Amino acid sequence: MELRGLKANLVSVNVERLVQEGYLDRREFPGDRRKTVLVCTEKARPAIQKGRELQNGFYEAVFRDVDAASRETFHRVMEIVEHNLNQILKGSE
């Protein structure tokens, strides 16, 4: 949640929905009963595969005609920008 900036209540509501619909199972976290492990079920497998295909297709469309070295440079720059933004956000809290 913290990584993506999602609100806890929205995550909880959607996790509950996915559990009810059979896409996720909840399991106990060994050694810490306050935590829960979420495990994708077999029912989720086609949705996960379709999501990966869509992501890959989008990535390839966005980076069409961009050579591998330029892609790598772009990814390095974005990591630096992300780090800098996180530092800015930490300073504003």
Short mmCIF file of N, CA and C in Angstrom, two decimals:
data_model
loop_
_atom_site.label_atom_id
_atom_site.label_comp_id
_atom_site.label_asym_id
_atom_site.label_seq_id
_atom_site.Cartn_x
_atom_site.Cartn_y
_atom_site.Cartn_z
N MET A 1 0.83 -1.18 0.00
CA MET A 1 0.00 0.00 0.00
C MET A 1 0.87 1.24 0.00
N GLU A 2 1.88 1.22 0.83
CA GLU A 2 2.76 2.37 0.93
C GLU A 2 3.50 2.61 -0.38
N LEU A 3 3.95 1.55 -1.01
CA LEU A 3 4.71 1.66 -2.25
C LEU A 3 3.88 2.31 -3.36
N ARG A 4 2.63 1.96 -3.45
CA ARG A 4 1.77 2.46 -4.51
C ARG A 4 0.93 3.66 -4.09
N GLY A 5 1.02 4.05 -2.83
CA GLY A 5 0.24 5.19 -2.36
C GLY A 5 -1.25 4.90 -2.26
N LEU A 6 -1.61 3.66 -2.00
CA LEU A 6 -3.02 3.27 -1.90
C LEU A 6 -3.52 3.44 -0.47
N LYS A 7 -4.77 3.78 -0.34
CA LYS A 7 -5.38 3.92 0.98
C LYS A 7 -5.76 2.54 1.52
N ALA A 8 -5.48 2.32 2.80
CA ALA A 8 -5.69 1.02 3.43
C ALA A 8 -7.13 0.54 3.31
N ASN A 9 -8.09 1.45 3.48
CA ASN A 9 -9.49 1.01 3.44
C ASN A 9 -9.88 0.52 2.04
N LEU A 10 -9.35 1.15 0.98
CA LEU A 10 -9.65 0.70 -0.37
C LEU A 10 -9.02 -0.66 -0.65
N VAL A 11 -7.82 -0.87 -0.14
CA VAL A 11 -7.16 -2.16 -0.31
C VAL A 11 -7.97 -3.23 0.41
N SER A 12 -8.38 -2.96 1.63
CA SER A 12 -9.15 -3.94 2.42
C SER A 12 -10.44 -4.33 1.73
N VAL A 13 -11.16 -3.35 1.21
CA VAL A 13 -12.44 -3.62 0.53
C VAL A 13 -12.21 -4.50 -0.69
N ASN A 14 -11.19 -4.16 -1.47
CA ASN A 14 -10.95 -4.93 -2.69
C ASN A 14 -10.36 -6.31 -2.41
N VAL A 15 -9.54 -6.44 -1.39
CA VAL A 15 -9.04 -7.76 -0.99
C VAL A 15 -10.22 -8.63 -0.57
N GLU A 16 -11.11 -8.07 0.24
CA GLU A 16 -12.28 -8.83 0.69
C GLU A 16 -13.10 -9.30 -0.51
N ARG A 17 -13.30 -8.42 -1.47
CA ARG A 17 -14.06 -8.80 -2.67
C ARG A 17 -13.39 -9.94 -3.42
N LEU A 18 -12.06 -9.87 -3.57
CA LEU A 18 -11.33 -10.92 -4.28
C LEU A 18 -11.37 -12.24 -3.52
N VAL A 19 -11.37 -12.19 -2.20
CA VAL A 19 -11.50 -13.40 -1.39
C VAL A 19 -12.90 -13.99 -1.59
N GLN A 20 -13.92 -13.14 -1.50
CA GLN A 20 -15.30 -13.61 -1.67
C GLN A 20 -15.54 -14.22 -3.05
N GLU A 21 -14.89 -13.65 -4.07
CA GLU A 21 -15.08 -14.15 -5.43
C GLU A 21 -14.18 -15.35 -5.76
N GLY A 22 -13.31 -15.72 -4.81
CA GLY A 22 -12.49 -16.91 -5.00
C GLY A 22 -11.16 -16.70 -5.70
N TYR A 23 -10.72 -15.45 -5.83
CA TYR A 23 -9.45 -15.16 -6.49
C TYR A 23 -8.27 -15.15 -5.51
N LEU A 24 -8.53 -14.93 -4.24
CA LEU A 24 -7.49 -14.89 -3.21
C LEU A 24 -7.88 -15.77 -2.04
N ASP A 25 -6.88 -16.35 -1.39
CA ASP A 25 -7.05 -17.06 -0.12
C ASP A 25 -6.23 -16.32 0.92
N ARG A 26 -6.75 -16.29 2.14
CA ARG A 26 -6.01 -15.74 3.27
C ARG A 26 -5.38 -16.89 4.04
N ARG A 27 -4.12 -16.69 4.43
CA ARG A 27 -3.42 -17.68 5.24
C ARG A 27 -2.72 -16.98 6.38
N GLU A 28 -2.51 -17.72 7.47
CA GLU A 28 -1.81 -17.15 8.61
C GLU A 28 -0.34 -16.95 8.28
N PHE A 29 0.23 -15.89 8.81
CA PHE A 29 1.65 -15.62 8.65
C PHE A 29 2.38 -16.33 9.78
N PRO A 30 3.29 -17.25 9.46
CA PRO A 30 3.99 -17.99 10.51
C PRO A 30 4.73 -17.06 11.47
N GLY A 31 4.45 -17.20 12.74
CA GLY A 31 5.17 -16.44 13.75
C GLY A 31 4.59 -15.08 14.07
N ASP A 32 3.57 -14.63 13.34
CA ASP A 32 2.99 -13.32 13.62
C ASP A 32 1.51 -13.35 13.25
N ARG A 33 0.67 -13.58 14.23
CA ARG A 33 -0.76 -13.72 13.95
C ARG A 33 -1.44 -12.41 13.55
N ARG A 34 -0.72 -11.29 13.68
CA ARG A 34 -1.27 -10.00 13.25
C ARG A 34 -1.22 -9.84 11.75
N LYS A 35 -0.39 -10.66 11.09
CA LYS A 35 -0.22 -10.56 9.65
C LYS A 35 -0.98 -11.66 8.94
N THR A 36 -1.35 -11.38 7.69
CA THR A 36 -2.04 -12.35 6.85
C THR A 36 -1.32 -12.45 5.52
N VAL A 37 -1.16 -13.66 5.03
CA VAL A 37 -0.57 -13.89 3.72
C VAL A 37 -1.72 -14.05 2.73
N LEU A 38 -1.65 -13.30 1.63
CA LEU A 38 -2.65 -13.42 0.57
C LEU A 38 -2.05 -14.26 -0.55
N VAL A 39 -2.79 -15.29 -0.96
CA VAL A 39 -2.32 -16.22 -1.98
C VAL A 39 -3.33 -16.26 -3.12
N CYS A 40 -2.85 -16.08 -4.33
CA CYS A 40 -3.74 -16.18 -5.49
C CYS A 40 -4.18 -17.63 -5.66
N THR A 41 -5.44 -17.80 -6.00
CA THR A 41 -5.99 -19.14 -6.21
C THR A 41 -5.83 -19.54 -7.67
N GLU A 42 -6.17 -20.77 -7.96
CA GLU A 42 -6.14 -21.27 -9.33
C GLU A 42 -7.10 -20.45 -10.22
N LYS A 43 -8.20 -20.01 -9.64
CA LYS A 43 -9.18 -19.21 -10.39
C LYS A 43 -8.54 -17.91 -10.89
N ALA A 44 -7.57 -17.38 -10.17
CA ALA A 44 -6.93 -16.12 -10.53
C ALA A 44 -5.93 -16.27 -11.67
N ARG A 45 -5.49 -17.48 -11.93
CA ARG A 45 -4.41 -17.71 -12.91
C ARG A 45 -4.70 -17.09 -14.29
N PRO A 46 -5.89 -17.29 -14.89
CA PRO A 46 -6.14 -16.67 -16.21
C PRO A 46 -6.11 -15.14 -16.17
N ALA A 47 -6.62 -14.54 -15.11
CA ALA A 47 -6.60 -13.08 -14.98
C ALA A 47 -5.18 -12.56 -14.85
N ILE A 48 -4.35 -13.27 -14.10
CA ILE A 48 -2.95 -12.88 -13.95
C ILE A 48 -2.24 -12.97 -15.29
N GLN A 49 -2.45 -14.05 -16.02
CA GLN A 49 -1.82 -14.24 -17.33
C GLN A 49 -2.26 -13.14 -18.30
N LYS A 50 -3.54 -12.85 -18.33
CA LYS A 50 -4.06 -11.80 -19.22
C LYS A 50 -3.46 -10.44 -18.85
N GLY A 51 -3.34 -10.16 -17.56
CA GLY A 51 -2.74 -8.91 -17.12
C GLY A 51 -1.29 -8.79 -17.55
N ARG A 52 -0.55 -9.87 -17.44
CA ARG A 52 0.86 -9.87 -17.88
C ARG A 52 0.96 -9.63 -19.39
N GLU A 53 0.08 -10.26 -20.15
CA GLU A 53 0.08 -10.07 -21.60
C GLU A 53 -0.22 -8.62 -21.95
N LEU A 54 -1.20 -8.02 -21.28
CA LEU A 54 -1.53 -6.62 -21.54
C LEU A 54 -0.37 -5.70 -21.18
N GLN A 55 0.27 -5.95 -20.03
CA GLN A 55 1.41 -5.14 -19.63
C GLN A 55 2.54 -5.23 -20.64
N ASN A 56 2.86 -6.44 -21.06
CA ASN A 56 3.94 -6.64 -22.04
C ASN A 56 3.62 -5.96 -23.36
N GLY A 57 2.39 -6.09 -23.81
CA GLY A 57 1.98 -5.45 -25.06
C GLY A 57 2.06 -3.93 -24.96
N PHE A 58 1.64 -3.38 -23.84
CA PHE A 58 1.70 -1.94 -23.62
C PHE A 58 3.16 -1.47 -23.60
N TYR A 59 4.00 -2.20 -22.88
CA TYR A 59 5.42 -1.86 -22.80
C TYR A 59 6.05 -1.83 -24.19
N GLU A 60 5.78 -2.85 -24.97
CA GLU A 60 6.35 -2.92 -26.31
C GLU A 60 5.82 -1.80 -27.20
N ALA A 61 4.55 -1.45 -27.06
CA ALA A 61 3.98 -0.36 -27.86
C ALA A 61 4.60 0.98 -27.48
N VAL A 62 4.79 1.21 -26.20
CA VAL A 62 5.37 2.47 -25.72
C VAL A 62 6.81 2.61 -26.17
N PHE A 63 7.56 1.52 -26.13
CA PHE A 63 8.99 1.58 -26.45
C PHE A 63 9.32 1.13 -27.88
N ARG A 64 8.31 1.10 -28.74
CA ARG A 64 8.54 0.75 -30.14
C ARG A 64 9.55 1.74 -30.73
N ASP A 65 10.49 1.25 -31.48
CA ASP A 65 11.53 2.05 -32.12
C ASP A 65 12.53 2.68 -31.14
N VAL A 66 12.56 2.19 -29.90
CA VAL A 66 13.55 2.65 -28.92
C VAL A 66 14.53 1.50 -28.72
N ASP A 67 15.81 1.76 -28.96
CA ASP A 67 16.80 0.68 -28.85
C ASP A 67 17.03 0.31 -27.38
N ALA A 68 17.65 -0.85 -27.19
CA ALA A 68 17.84 -1.41 -25.84
C ALA A 68 18.65 -0.49 -24.94
N ALA A 69 19.69 0.14 -25.46
CA ALA A 69 20.52 1.04 -24.64
C ALA A 69 19.70 2.24 -24.16
N SER A 70 18.88 2.79 -25.04
CA SER A 70 18.04 3.93 -24.65
C SER A 70 16.99 3.52 -23.62
N ARG A 71 16.45 2.32 -23.78
CA ARG A 71 15.48 1.82 -22.78
C ARG A 71 16.15 1.72 -21.41
N GLU A 72 17.36 1.18 -21.40
CA GLU A 72 18.09 1.01 -20.13
C GLU A 72 18.37 2.36 -19.50
N THR A 73 18.78 3.33 -20.29
CA THR A 73 19.03 4.68 -19.77
C THR A 73 17.75 5.26 -19.19
N PHE A 74 16.65 5.12 -19.90
CA PHE A 74 15.36 5.61 -19.43
C PHE A 74 15.01 5.00 -18.07
N HIS A 75 15.17 3.69 -17.94
CA HIS A 75 14.83 3.02 -16.68
C HIS A 75 15.72 3.51 -15.53
N ARG A 76 17.01 3.73 -15.80
CA ARG A 76 17.91 4.25 -14.77
C ARG A 76 17.49 5.66 -14.34
N VAL A 77 17.17 6.49 -15.30
CA VAL A 77 16.74 7.86 -14.98
C VAL A 77 15.45 7.84 -14.16
N MET A 78 14.52 6.98 -14.53
CA MET A 78 13.25 6.90 -13.79
C MET A 78 13.47 6.43 -12.36
N GLU A 79 14.41 5.53 -12.14
CA GLU A 79 14.72 5.10 -10.76
C GLU A 79 15.25 6.27 -9.94
N ILE A 80 16.10 7.08 -10.55
CA ILE A 80 16.64 8.25 -9.85
C ILE A 80 15.52 9.25 -9.55
N VAL A 81 14.67 9.50 -10.53
CA VAL A 81 13.55 10.42 -10.33
C VAL A 81 12.64 9.91 -9.23
N GLU A 82 12.34 8.61 -9.23
CA GLU A 82 11.50 8.04 -8.18
C GLU A 82 12.13 8.23 -6.81
N HIS A 83 13.43 7.96 -6.71
CA HIS A 83 14.14 8.16 -5.44
C HIS A 83 14.03 9.62 -4.99
N ASN A 84 14.27 10.54 -5.91
CA ASN A 84 14.20 11.96 -5.57
C ASN A 84 12.80 12.38 -5.12
N LEU A 85 11.79 11.89 -5.81
CA LEU A 85 10.41 12.20 -5.42
C LEU A 85 10.10 11.66 -4.03
N ASN A 86 10.56 10.45 -3.74
CA ASN A 86 10.34 9.87 -2.41
C ASN A 86 11.02 10.71 -1.33
N GLN A 87 12.21 11.21 -1.63
CA GLN A 87 12.92 12.07 -0.66
C GLN A 87 12.15 13.36 -0.44
N ILE A 88 11.61 13.94 -1.50
CA ILE A 88 10.81 15.16 -1.39
C ILE A 88 9.58 14.91 -0.54
N LEU A 89 8.89 13.79 -0.79
CA LEU A 89 7.68 13.48 -0.04
C LEU A 89 7.99 13.23 1.43
N LYS A 90 9.10 12.59 1.73
CA LYS A 90 9.49 12.35 3.13
C LYS A 90 9.73 13.67 3.83
N GLY A 91 10.30 14.64 3.13
CA GLY A 91 10.59 15.94 3.72
C GLY A 91 9.36 16.76 3.97
N SER A 92 8.27 16.47 3.27
CA SER A 92 7.05 17.27 3.42
C SER A 92 6.10 16.72 4.47
N GLU A 93 6.46 15.59 5.07
CA GLU A 93 5.57 14.99 6.09
C GLU A 93 5.76 15.62 7.43
#
